[in-house]
Amino acid sequence: MQHVVIIGNGISGITAARHIRKLSDCKITVISGETDYFFSRTALMYVYMGHLKFEHTKPYEDWFWEKNRIELKRAWVKTIDFEEKKLYFRIPNEDDKEAKIGGSISYDKLILALGSTPNKFGWKGQNLRGVQGLYSYQDLESLQEITPKINHAVIVGGGLIGVELAEMLHSKGIKVTFLVRESSFWNAIMPSEESNLIAKHIAENHIKLQFSSELEEIIGDENNQVKAIKTKSGEIIDCQFVGLTVGVSPNINFLKLPQGNMIGREKPAFILGVGGLKLNRGILVNEYLETNLPDIYAIGDCVEHENPPKDRKNLEQIWYTGRIMGETVARTICGKPTKYQPGMFFNSAKFFDIEYQTYGQVPNILSEDFKTFYWEHSSGKICVRINYEANRKAVTGVNTFGIRMRHEVWDEWISTKKTIEYVLENLPKANFDPEFFKQYEAEIMEKYNQETGSNLKLKSKKGIFSKIF
Ligand SMILES: Cc1cc2nc3c(=O)[nH]c(=O)nc-3n(C[C@H](O)[C@H](O)[C@H](O)COP(=O)(O)OP(=O)(O)OC[C@H]3O[C@@H](n4cnc5c(N)ncnc54)[C@H](O)[C@@H]3O)c2cc1C
């Protein structure tokens, strides 16, 4: 019987395990050093804020794994011998540098589903006590432990996880200063209107946003506990906690060799890691999620696609792509070779109480082949942006804040290239809660009519609903 071993019990590894079980009878082992059982990483903030117990973040009951013959092993993999097809474990609680080995396990096929690790850019003081990212269960534990000792926290890096951390700390009555290197919030991703809307909302939630402000170093006290930070402009800010939320990178350090040389001038260039595994920023895979080594696959956040699907990035460290990769690799391993097809890009998040959704392509700066329509409610908390092709007017992407839209409707509109006029006339069809939000649609339409001299009218509710159902 084939033995499939999966390193990583996150969404990608667990989805792979579940689907391999559905499709085959092979032996499956899932290894993780982080937790015994799969949990929803995206819900960590709610555990901290007391809205959920950690138990509630586990999508499956603990008996599920045994019943489905998926063996779980709690251990850290220290190294992999790709020739012998064997993994070696770290001894629990043993320091890595001692190079001791705590047992091994053999595999026929191996899936690397290693996730990400929060970035640290070599700042002085980045390893002090009270300095951390927000990624793992252990990060949650250390944050919970230190919380009673924090009066003032500094968060470095303006992205989604930074906002979550700000909200978490604020919910415990901690004063938060948010250092953002850019001149506006998340403006490498967001168009300026949305960036300003979020920034205003964060500030209204009593978070002190400091734009164009970069971390120089973190200053510790005699107990190696953080006591302040210094910015590049020389400002000293006293604090007892520093949250590093400057992005994440594929968690592949243990697969790198001390002197890995960059090989090749083609894109992406690569280094050869342990056993000759091709690495760049992540583990390089083809469209079947196969690495360059036989019987070794990689999925989820740790992956870098050599040839990403059209309009997609080489690295996409998000939940649903991990899930799709897990399902795809399971099919390939079970004899149904399947290409990775992530479908249309989408993402969602919450900025305090404002929900954000995006579908398709909404870059921060638009090329001249595209146009954009933007509407914002007078409250400054709700907005919709729709991008469309300049010539054919086909919609290409949407951002919404404060209005929840139906995924499947936008998926269809963008993939079937509906025009902006069609979309606006049918907007109630996409609205998740038409009764509640219907007043906005007329206003949105009116703005478009004013800007373009059009005379569009909302399709009657009856017409729309007879189409949906
Ligand atoms: C706070 C937070 C909020 C987020 N919110 C969103 C969101 O709203 N929407 C969204 O799309 N995405 C969100 N994300 C990102 C999303 O959670 C990740 O993209 C996803 O969880 C990655 O899944 P994965 O299976 O690739 O890896 P992971 O979930 O990281 O799982 C990998 C596992 O492998 C283990 N592992 C790694 N190396 C070894 C080793 N050598 N030995 C043993 N075990 C090992 C790790 O410890 C980990 O348990 C969020 C992430 C965080 C941290």
Short mmCIF file of C-alpha atoms and ligand atoms in Angstrom, two decimals:
data_model
loop_
_atom_site.label_atom_id
_atom_site.label_comp_id
_atom_site.label_asym_id
_atom_site.label_seq_id
_atom_site.Cartn_x
_atom_site.Cartn_y
_atom_site.Cartn_z
CA MET A 1 0.00 0.00 0.00
CA GLN A 2 1.34 3.44 -0.96
CA HIS A 3 2.16 5.76 1.92
CA VAL A 4 1.41 9.45 1.28
CA VAL A 5 2.97 11.75 3.84
CA ILE A 6 1.88 15.37 4.12
CA ILE A 7 3.92 17.90 6.08
CA GLY A 8 1.49 20.58 7.28
CA ASN A 9 -2.00 20.30 8.77
CA GLY A 10 -3.27 23.65 7.47
CA ILE A 11 -6.05 24.13 4.94
CA SER A 12 -3.93 22.90 2.00
CA GLY A 13 -2.48 19.79 3.65
CA ILE A 14 -5.76 18.77 5.25
CA THR A 15 -7.75 19.27 2.05
CA ALA A 16 -5.22 17.08 0.24
CA ALA A 17 -5.53 14.37 2.92
CA ARG A 18 -9.34 14.40 2.84
CA HIS A 19 -9.49 14.16 -0.94
CA ILE A 20 -6.82 11.46 -1.19
CA ARG A 21 -8.90 9.45 1.26
CA LYS A 22 -12.02 9.98 -0.88
CA LEU A 23 -10.17 8.84 -3.99
CA SER A 24 -7.94 6.05 -2.69
CA ASP A 25 -7.20 3.52 -0.03
CA CYS A 26 -3.55 4.45 0.52
CA LYS A 27 -1.99 5.10 3.91
CA ILE A 28 -2.03 8.79 4.79
CA THR A 29 0.02 10.54 7.49
CA VAL A 30 -0.26 14.26 8.22
CA ILE A 31 2.54 15.82 10.25
CA SER A 32 2.56 19.17 12.00
CA GLY A 33 4.65 20.63 14.76
CA GLU A 34 2.15 23.42 15.45
CA THR A 35 -1.01 21.74 16.75
CA ASP A 36 -2.51 18.27 17.07
CA TYR A 37 -5.48 19.14 14.88
CA PHE A 38 -6.31 21.36 11.94
CA PHE A 39 -7.75 24.73 12.94
CA SER A 40 -8.84 27.86 11.10
CA ARG A 41 -5.91 30.23 11.19
CA THR A 42 -8.10 33.11 10.05
CA ALA A 43 -10.12 32.83 13.28
CA LEU A 44 -7.17 33.30 15.67
CA MET A 45 -8.18 36.89 16.33
CA TYR A 46 -11.62 35.85 17.54
CA VAL A 47 -10.10 33.43 20.04
CA TYR A 48 -7.93 36.22 21.41
CA MET A 49 -10.87 38.61 21.66
CA GLY A 50 -12.96 35.99 23.44
CA HIS A 51 -15.61 35.61 20.71
CA LEU A 52 -14.66 31.95 20.15
CA LYS A 53 -12.96 29.22 22.10
CA PHE A 54 -9.99 27.63 20.34
CA GLU A 55 -12.01 24.38 20.17
CA HIS A 56 -14.51 26.20 17.95
CA THR A 57 -11.86 26.92 15.31
CA LYS A 58 -11.45 23.22 14.52
CA PRO A 59 -13.63 22.45 11.47
CA TYR A 60 -13.65 18.69 12.22
CA GLU A 61 -14.31 16.74 15.38
CA ASP A 62 -11.25 14.99 16.80
CA TRP A 63 -12.68 11.52 15.96
CA PHE A 64 -12.91 12.41 12.25
CA TRP A 65 -9.28 11.56 11.52
CA GLU A 66 -9.21 8.06 12.94
CA LYS A 67 -12.54 7.24 11.36
CA ASN A 68 -11.16 8.30 7.98
CA ARG A 69 -7.83 6.55 8.51
CA ILE A 70 -5.80 9.74 8.39
CA GLU A 71 -2.94 9.37 10.83
CA LEU A 72 -1.88 12.57 12.59
CA LYS A 73 1.61 13.04 13.95
CA ARG A 74 2.60 16.00 16.09
CA ALA A 75 6.28 16.66 15.36
CA TRP A 76 8.61 19.07 13.58
CA VAL A 77 10.34 17.72 10.52
CA LYS A 78 14.00 18.56 10.76
CA THR A 79 15.18 17.37 7.37
CA ILE A 80 14.21 15.22 4.41
CA ASP A 81 16.32 12.64 2.61
CA PHE A 82 14.72 12.78 -0.82
CA GLU A 83 16.80 9.88 -2.16
CA GLU A 84 15.95 7.51 0.66
CA LYS A 85 12.37 8.89 0.79
CA LYS A 86 12.61 9.48 4.52
CA LEU A 87 11.80 12.36 6.91
CA TYR A 88 13.68 12.98 10.14
CA PHE A 89 12.07 14.64 13.15
CA ARG A 90 13.41 17.16 15.59
CA ILE A 91 13.55 15.97 19.18
CA PRO A 92 10.77 17.80 21.04
CA ASN A 93 12.03 20.84 22.93
CA GLU A 94 15.53 20.29 21.61
CA ASP A 95 17.39 23.25 20.20
CA ASP A 96 17.74 22.97 16.44
CA LYS A 97 21.46 23.68 16.47
CA GLU A 98 22.23 20.49 18.38
CA ALA A 99 21.41 18.56 15.22
CA LYS A 100 19.86 15.67 17.09
CA ILE A 101 17.31 13.62 15.30
CA GLY A 102 14.13 12.33 16.84
CA GLY A 103 12.98 9.39 14.74
CA SER A 104 12.07 9.09 11.10
CA ILE A 105 9.27 8.05 8.78
CA SER A 106 9.34 6.76 5.19
CA TYR A 107 7.06 7.81 2.37
CA ASP A 108 6.22 6.85 -1.19
CA LYS A 109 4.83 10.27 -2.06
CA LEU A 110 5.40 13.47 -0.12
CA ILE A 111 3.33 16.65 -0.09
CA LEU A 112 4.96 19.78 1.28
CA ALA A 113 2.21 22.01 2.72
CA LEU A 114 4.45 24.09 4.97
CA GLY A 115 2.61 27.41 5.05
CA SER A 116 4.23 30.78 5.67
CA THR A 117 6.30 32.49 8.27
CA PRO A 118 6.05 36.20 9.23
CA ASN A 119 8.78 38.36 7.73
CA LYS A 120 11.57 39.83 9.83
CA PHE A 121 14.01 42.07 8.03
CA GLY A 122 17.02 41.81 10.29
CA TRP A 123 16.11 44.73 12.56
CA LYS A 124 18.19 45.20 15.64
CA GLY A 125 16.12 43.88 18.55
CA GLN A 126 13.72 41.81 16.43
CA ASN A 127 14.22 38.77 18.67
CA LEU A 128 13.55 40.55 21.98
CA ARG A 129 10.77 39.34 24.24
CA GLY A 130 7.54 41.10 23.35
CA VAL A 131 8.32 41.20 19.61
CA GLN A 132 6.34 38.82 17.42
CA GLY A 133 4.19 38.26 14.38
CA LEU A 134 0.67 36.89 14.25
CA TYR A 135 0.60 33.61 12.39
CA SER A 136 0.70 30.50 14.52
CA TYR A 137 -1.11 29.05 17.49
CA GLN A 138 2.10 29.69 19.45
CA ASP A 139 1.90 33.38 18.44
CA LEU A 140 -1.60 33.48 19.93
CA GLU A 141 -0.37 31.87 23.14
CA SER A 142 2.53 34.27 23.59
CA LEU A 143 0.32 37.24 22.80
CA GLN A 144 -2.21 36.09 25.41
CA GLU A 145 0.56 35.69 27.94
CA ILE A 146 2.07 39.13 27.43
CA THR A 147 -1.19 41.06 27.05
CA PRO A 148 -1.63 41.96 30.76
CA LYS A 149 1.82 43.59 30.70
CA ILE A 150 1.19 45.86 27.70
CA ASN A 151 0.03 49.46 27.92
CA HIS A 152 1.26 50.58 24.55
CA ALA A 153 1.89 48.44 21.46
CA VAL A 154 3.54 49.37 18.18
CA ILE A 155 2.55 47.50 15.04
CA VAL A 156 4.89 47.64 12.09
CA GLY A 157 3.52 47.18 8.57
CA GLY A 158 0.16 48.19 7.17
CA GLY A 159 -1.67 45.18 5.79
CA LEU A 160 -4.58 42.93 6.69
CA ILE A 161 -2.89 41.09 9.55
CA GLY A 162 -1.64 44.38 11.01
CA VAL A 163 -5.20 45.68 11.18
CA GLU A 164 -6.36 42.46 12.84
CA LEU A 165 -3.61 42.73 15.43
CA ALA A 166 -4.48 46.39 16.04
CA GLU A 167 -8.13 45.48 16.61
CA MET A 168 -7.17 42.61 18.92
CA LEU A 169 -4.93 44.73 21.11
CA HIS A 170 -7.36 47.63 21.12
CA SER A 171 -10.12 45.26 22.29
CA LYS A 172 -8.06 44.72 25.46
CA GLY A 173 -7.77 48.45 26.11
CA ILE A 174 -4.18 48.68 24.84
CA LYS A 175 -3.04 51.87 23.13
CA VAL A 176 -1.83 51.07 19.61
CA THR A 177 0.50 52.98 17.29
CA PHE A 178 0.61 51.66 13.75
CA LEU A 179 3.78 52.41 11.74
CA VAL A 180 3.17 52.36 8.01
CA ARG A 181 6.12 52.87 5.68
CA GLU A 182 3.93 54.05 2.80
CA SER A 183 2.19 57.42 2.59
CA SER A 184 -1.25 55.80 2.80
CA PHE A 185 -2.79 52.57 4.08
CA TRP A 186 -2.16 49.37 2.04
CA ASN A 187 -1.70 51.49 -1.08
CA ALA A 188 0.46 48.89 -2.81
CA ILE A 189 -2.79 46.90 -3.14
CA MET A 190 -5.64 49.40 -2.79
CA PRO A 191 -6.64 52.31 -5.04
CA SER A 192 -6.29 55.62 -3.18
CA GLU A 193 -10.01 56.11 -2.35
CA GLU A 194 -10.29 52.75 -0.58
CA SER A 195 -6.92 53.26 1.07
CA ASN A 196 -8.13 56.58 2.51
CA LEU A 197 -11.47 55.10 3.58
CA ILE A 198 -9.75 52.35 5.57
CA ALA A 199 -7.20 54.74 7.06
CA LYS A 200 -9.98 57.02 8.30
CA HIS A 201 -11.86 54.10 9.77
CA ILE A 202 -8.80 52.73 11.56
CA ALA A 203 -8.09 56.17 13.03
CA GLU A 204 -11.72 56.50 14.17
CA ASN A 205 -11.20 53.26 16.06
CA HIS A 206 -8.55 55.01 18.14
CA ILE A 207 -5.52 53.48 16.45
CA LYS A 208 -2.74 56.00 15.91
CA LEU A 209 -1.66 55.62 12.29
CA GLN A 210 1.79 56.97 11.46
CA PHE A 211 2.35 57.07 7.71
CA SER A 212 5.75 57.40 6.00
CA SER A 213 7.22 56.01 9.19
CA GLU A 214 9.77 53.19 9.14
CA LEU A 215 11.20 51.05 11.88
CA GLU A 216 14.91 51.57 12.50
CA GLU A 217 15.43 49.37 15.57
CA ILE A 218 13.73 47.81 18.56
CA ILE A 219 15.19 48.72 21.94
CA GLY A 220 15.26 46.27 24.84
CA ASP A 221 15.71 46.57 28.60
CA GLU A 222 18.12 44.63 30.82
CA ASN A 223 15.77 41.58 30.73
CA ASN A 224 15.70 41.46 26.93
CA GLN A 225 12.16 42.72 26.97
CA VAL A 226 11.19 45.37 24.42
CA LYS A 227 10.90 48.86 25.94
CA ALA A 228 10.77 51.14 22.89
CA ILE A 229 11.24 51.42 19.16
CA LYS A 230 13.18 53.95 17.14
CA THR A 231 11.93 55.11 13.74
CA LYS A 232 14.17 56.00 10.79
CA SER A 233 13.49 59.67 11.51
CA GLY A 234 14.90 59.21 15.03
CA GLU A 235 11.62 59.25 16.96
CA ILE A 236 11.60 57.01 20.05
CA ILE A 237 8.25 55.45 20.96
CA ASP A 238 7.96 53.70 24.33
CA CYS A 239 6.11 50.39 24.14
CA GLN A 240 6.00 46.96 25.73
CA PHE A 241 5.04 45.07 22.58
CA VAL A 242 5.99 45.21 18.89
CA GLY A 243 3.84 43.38 16.35
CA LEU A 244 5.72 42.63 13.13
CA THR A 245 3.17 42.38 10.33
CA VAL A 246 5.30 43.19 7.31
CA GLY A 247 4.07 40.31 5.19
CA VAL A 248 4.83 36.61 5.18
CA SER A 249 7.21 34.38 3.23
CA PRO A 250 7.02 30.69 2.32
CA ASN A 251 8.15 28.64 5.30
CA ILE A 252 11.00 26.85 3.54
CA ASN A 253 14.10 27.69 5.55
CA PHE A 254 14.72 24.11 6.64
CA LEU A 255 14.88 23.09 2.98
CA LYS A 256 17.62 25.59 2.12
CA LEU A 257 21.30 24.72 2.05
CA PRO A 258 23.73 27.08 3.79
CA GLN A 259 25.29 28.08 0.48
CA GLY A 260 22.54 27.87 -2.07
CA ASN A 261 23.59 29.65 -5.27
CA MET A 262 21.11 31.30 -7.55
CA ILE A 263 21.01 29.30 -10.77
CA GLY A 264 19.71 30.27 -14.17
CA ARG A 265 18.76 33.58 -15.65
CA GLU A 266 15.29 32.50 -16.69
CA LYS A 267 12.36 33.63 -14.57
CA PRO A 268 12.00 32.60 -11.90
CA ALA A 269 15.64 31.93 -11.17
CA PHE A 270 16.15 29.26 -8.53
CA ILE A 271 18.46 27.79 -5.95
CA LEU A 272 18.88 24.11 -5.31
CA GLY A 273 17.88 23.26 -1.77
CA VAL A 274 18.19 20.02 0.20
CA GLY A 275 18.34 17.02 -2.16
CA GLY A 276 18.31 19.27 -5.24
CA LEU A 277 14.79 20.66 -4.62
CA LYS A 278 14.24 23.79 -6.73
CA LEU A 279 13.46 26.83 -4.61
CA ASN A 280 13.12 30.53 -5.23
CA ARG A 281 10.95 32.60 -2.90
CA GLY A 282 8.87 29.45 -2.46
CA ILE A 283 9.04 25.82 -3.56
CA LEU A 284 8.84 25.90 -7.35
CA VAL A 285 6.03 23.83 -8.84
CA ASN A 286 4.56 23.26 -12.29
CA GLU A 287 0.84 23.47 -13.06
CA TYR A 288 0.32 19.98 -11.58
CA LEU A 289 1.88 21.19 -8.31
CA GLU A 290 4.81 18.85 -8.88
CA THR A 291 8.26 19.94 -7.77
CA ASN A 292 11.36 19.10 -9.81
CA LEU A 293 11.89 15.91 -7.71
CA PRO A 294 9.92 12.73 -8.40
CA ASP A 295 6.99 12.01 -6.04
CA ILE A 296 7.37 15.38 -4.26
CA TYR A 297 4.54 17.91 -4.49
CA ALA A 298 4.00 21.28 -2.86
CA ILE A 299 0.77 23.16 -2.11
CA GLY A 300 -0.56 26.21 -0.26
CA ASP A 301 1.34 29.22 1.02
CA CYS A 302 4.79 27.63 0.59
CA VAL A 303 4.40 27.33 -3.19
CA GLU A 304 5.77 29.48 -5.97
CA HIS A 305 4.21 28.76 -9.35
CA GLU A 306 6.73 28.56 -12.19
CA ASN A 307 3.99 29.41 -14.69
CA PRO A 308 1.11 30.94 -12.76
CA PRO A 309 -2.36 30.89 -14.34
CA LYS A 310 -3.32 33.98 -16.37
CA ASP A 311 -3.66 37.18 -14.31
CA ARG A 312 -2.38 35.41 -11.19
CA LYS A 313 0.76 35.94 -9.15
CA ASN A 314 3.56 33.39 -8.57
CA LEU A 315 2.81 33.48 -4.85
CA GLU A 316 -0.72 33.76 -3.51
CA GLN A 317 -0.80 33.17 0.20
CA ILE A 318 -4.52 32.95 0.80
CA TRP A 319 -6.95 30.43 2.20
CA TYR A 320 -9.04 29.40 -0.78
CA THR A 321 -6.10 28.87 -3.15
CA GLY A 322 -4.60 26.51 -0.55
CA ARG A 323 -7.87 24.60 -0.50
CA ILE A 324 -7.98 24.33 -4.29
CA MET A 325 -4.33 23.23 -4.42
CA GLY A 326 -5.06 20.52 -1.84
CA GLU A 327 -7.92 19.16 -3.90
CA THR A 328 -5.94 19.39 -7.15
CA VAL A 329 -2.87 17.58 -5.87
CA ALA A 330 -5.05 14.81 -4.41
CA ARG A 331 -6.47 14.10 -7.85
CA THR A 332 -3.04 14.05 -9.46
CA ILE A 333 -1.62 11.72 -6.80
CA CYS A 334 -4.61 9.41 -7.16
CA GLY A 335 -4.04 8.92 -10.87
CA LYS A 336 -6.16 11.75 -12.28
CA PRO A 337 -3.54 14.33 -13.31
CA THR A 338 -5.18 17.71 -12.82
CA LYS A 339 -3.89 21.21 -13.54
CA TYR A 340 -4.21 23.88 -10.87
CA GLN A 341 -7.06 26.21 -11.79
CA PRO A 342 -7.81 28.76 -9.11
CA GLY A 343 -10.71 30.36 -11.02
CA MET A 344 -11.36 34.03 -10.53
CA PHE A 345 -9.39 35.84 -7.88
CA PHE A 346 -11.34 36.81 -4.80
CA ASN A 347 -10.57 37.79 -1.27
CA SER A 348 -12.40 39.14 1.73
CA ALA A 349 -11.43 40.63 5.05
CA LYS A 350 -12.70 42.87 7.81
CA PHE A 351 -11.29 46.24 8.81
CA PHE A 352 -12.79 46.45 12.29
CA ASP A 353 -16.51 46.32 11.47
CA ILE A 354 -16.23 47.12 7.75
CA GLU A 355 -16.38 44.09 5.49
CA TYR A 356 -14.26 44.11 2.37
CA GLN A 357 -14.62 41.92 -0.68
CA THR A 358 -12.79 41.90 -3.98
CA TYR A 359 -13.39 39.87 -7.15
CA GLY A 360 -11.34 39.82 -10.34
CA GLN A 361 -8.67 42.42 -11.02
CA VAL A 362 -8.65 45.64 -9.01
CA PRO A 363 -5.07 46.95 -9.08
CA ASN A 364 -4.07 50.03 -7.12
CA ILE A 365 -3.12 51.81 -10.36
CA LEU A 366 -5.12 51.20 -13.49
CA SER A 367 -3.58 50.96 -16.97
CA GLU A 368 -5.12 53.05 -19.74
CA ASP A 369 -6.90 50.03 -21.27
CA PHE A 370 -9.28 50.07 -18.31
CA LYS A 371 -11.72 52.47 -16.72
CA THR A 372 -13.08 52.61 -13.23
CA PHE A 373 -16.33 53.67 -11.61
CA TYR A 374 -16.23 54.53 -7.91
CA TRP A 375 -19.12 55.36 -5.59
CA GLU A 376 -18.82 56.17 -1.92
CA HIS A 377 -21.65 56.67 0.53
CA SER A 378 -21.74 59.97 2.44
CA SER A 379 -20.99 58.05 5.67
CA GLY A 380 -17.50 57.34 4.29
CA LYS A 381 -17.88 53.69 5.38
CA ILE A 382 -19.43 52.11 2.30
CA CYS A 383 -18.11 52.09 -1.25
CA VAL A 384 -18.15 50.17 -4.49
CA ARG A 385 -15.55 50.26 -7.27
CA ILE A 386 -16.12 48.54 -10.58
CA ASN A 387 -13.34 48.27 -13.16
CA TYR A 388 -14.09 47.64 -16.80
CA GLU A 389 -12.39 47.51 -20.17
CA ALA A 390 -12.17 50.91 -21.84
CA ASN A 391 -13.18 49.64 -25.30
CA ARG A 392 -15.70 46.84 -24.73
CA LYS A 393 -16.86 48.02 -21.30
CA ALA A 394 -16.65 44.44 -19.99
CA VAL A 395 -16.30 44.41 -16.20
CA THR A 396 -12.97 43.08 -14.93
CA GLY A 397 -13.09 43.51 -11.17
CA VAL A 398 -14.92 44.92 -8.17
CA ASN A 399 -14.09 46.13 -4.67
CA THR A 400 -16.81 46.56 -2.09
CA PHE A 401 -16.63 47.92 1.44
CA GLY A 402 -19.62 47.71 3.75
CA ILE A 403 -21.89 45.90 1.23
CA ARG A 404 -21.74 42.16 0.96
CA MET A 405 -21.99 40.87 -2.60
CA ARG A 406 -22.78 37.43 -3.95
CA HIS A 407 -19.67 35.62 -5.07
CA GLU A 408 -21.32 33.48 -7.73
CA VAL A 409 -22.99 36.48 -9.37
CA TRP A 410 -19.75 38.45 -9.72
CA ASP A 411 -17.97 35.32 -10.86
CA GLU A 412 -20.45 34.96 -13.69
CA TRP A 413 -20.50 38.66 -14.63
CA ILE A 414 -16.73 38.92 -14.87
CA SER A 415 -16.12 35.59 -16.57
CA THR A 416 -18.88 36.18 -19.14
CA LYS A 417 -17.66 39.74 -19.70
CA LYS A 418 -20.88 41.55 -18.87
CA THR A 419 -20.75 45.31 -19.52
CA ILE A 420 -20.67 47.91 -16.78
CA GLU A 421 -24.17 49.03 -17.82
CA TYR A 422 -25.55 45.51 -17.55
CA VAL A 423 -23.94 45.09 -14.14
CA LEU A 424 -25.25 48.37 -12.76
CA GLU A 425 -28.76 47.71 -13.99
CA ASN A 426 -28.68 44.30 -12.34
CA LEU A 427 -26.76 45.27 -9.21
CA PRO A 428 -29.49 44.13 -6.78
CA LYS A 429 -28.93 40.60 -8.10
CA ALA A 430 -25.41 40.64 -6.61
CA ASN A 431 -26.50 42.07 -3.30
CA PHE A 432 -26.33 39.57 -0.49
CA ASP A 433 -29.00 41.38 1.45
CA PRO A 434 -31.13 43.26 -1.08
CA GLU A 435 -33.82 44.32 1.38
CA PHE A 436 -31.36 46.02 3.65
CA PHE A 437 -29.07 47.62 1.12
CA LYS A 438 -31.46 48.44 -1.69
CA GLN A 439 -31.27 52.19 -1.14
CA TYR A 440 -27.64 52.30 -2.25
CA GLU A 441 -28.24 50.84 -5.66
CA ALA A 442 -30.30 53.78 -6.91
CA GLU A 443 -27.64 56.16 -5.63
CA ILE A 444 -24.87 54.18 -7.31
CA MET A 445 -26.78 54.18 -10.57
CA GLU A 446 -27.46 57.91 -10.36
CA LYS A 447 -23.78 58.65 -9.91
CA TYR A 448 -22.88 56.59 -12.97
CA ASN A 449 -25.60 58.30 -15.02
CA GLN A 450 -24.35 61.72 -13.97
CA GLU A 451 -20.73 60.93 -14.74
CA THR A 452 -21.37 59.38 -18.14
CA GLY A 453 -24.54 61.10 -19.32
CA SER A 454 -26.28 57.71 -19.43
CA ASN A 455 -29.87 57.01 -18.52
CA LEU A 456 -29.61 53.56 -16.97
CA LYS A 457 -32.41 52.21 -14.82
CA LEU A 458 -32.35 49.48 -12.24
CA LYS A 459 -34.04 46.32 -13.44
CA SER A 460 -37.22 45.70 -11.53
CA LYS A 461 -36.88 43.41 -8.56
CA LYS A 462 -39.42 41.06 -10.08
CA GLY A 463 -37.41 40.68 -13.28
CA ILE A 464 -34.24 40.05 -11.35
CA PHE A 465 -35.64 37.52 -8.95
CA SER A 466 -37.42 35.60 -11.67
CA LYS A 467 -33.95 35.26 -13.24
CA ILE A 468 -32.24 34.06 -10.10
CA PHE A 469 -34.71 31.46 -8.95
C1 LIG B 1 -4.08 36.08 11.30
C2 LIG B 1 -4.31 35.61 9.89
C3 LIG B 1 -5.45 35.97 9.20
C4 LIG B 1 -5.66 35.55 7.90
N1 LIG B 1 -6.81 35.92 7.26
C5 LIG B 1 -7.03 35.50 6.01
C6 LIG B 1 -8.23 35.83 5.33
O1 LIG B 1 -9.09 36.54 5.86
N2 LIG B 1 -8.43 35.35 4.06
C7 LIG B 1 -7.49 34.57 3.45
O2 LIG B 1 -7.70 34.15 2.31
N3 LIG B 1 -6.35 34.23 4.07
C8 LIG B 1 -6.09 34.67 5.32
N4 LIG B 1 -4.93 34.33 5.95
C9 LIG B 1 -3.95 33.49 5.23
C10 LIG B 1 -4.34 32.03 5.33
O3 LIG B 1 -4.63 31.70 6.66
C11 LIG B 1 -3.22 31.16 4.77
O4 LIG B 1 -3.09 31.45 3.40
C12 LIG B 1 -3.49 29.66 4.94
O5 LIG B 1 -3.79 29.33 6.26
C13 LIG B 1 -2.26 28.86 4.50
O6 LIG B 1 -2.56 27.51 4.60
P1 LIG B 1 -1.44 26.40 4.34
O7 LIG B 1 -2.10 25.09 4.45
O8 LIG B 1 -0.69 26.71 3.10
O9 LIG B 1 -0.38 26.62 5.51
P2 LIG B 1 -0.52 26.70 7.10
O10 LIG B 1 -1.90 26.95 7.54
O11 LIG B 1 0.53 27.65 7.55
O12 LIG B 1 -0.13 25.24 7.57
C14 LIG B 1 1.19 24.78 7.49
C15 LIG B 1 1.49 23.91 8.70
O13 LIG B 1 2.69 23.20 8.47
C16 LIG B 1 3.44 23.20 9.68
N5 LIG B 1 4.84 23.00 9.35
C17 LIG B 1 5.64 23.79 8.59
N6 LIG B 1 6.89 23.31 8.55
C18 LIG B 1 6.89 22.18 9.30
C19 LIG B 1 7.88 21.24 9.64
N7 LIG B 1 9.14 21.36 9.22
N8 LIG B 1 7.53 20.21 10.44
C20 LIG B 1 6.26 20.07 10.90
N9 LIG B 1 5.28 20.93 10.61
C21 LIG B 1 5.59 21.98 9.82
C22 LIG B 1 3.17 24.59 10.23
O14 LIG B 1 3.51 24.67 11.56
C23 LIG B 1 1.68 24.71 9.98
O15 LIG B 1 0.95 24.12 11.00
C24 LIG B 1 -4.69 34.75 7.26
C25 LIG B 1 -3.53 34.37 7.94
C26 LIG B 1 -3.34 34.80 9.25
C27 LIG B 1 -2.08 34.39 9.94
#
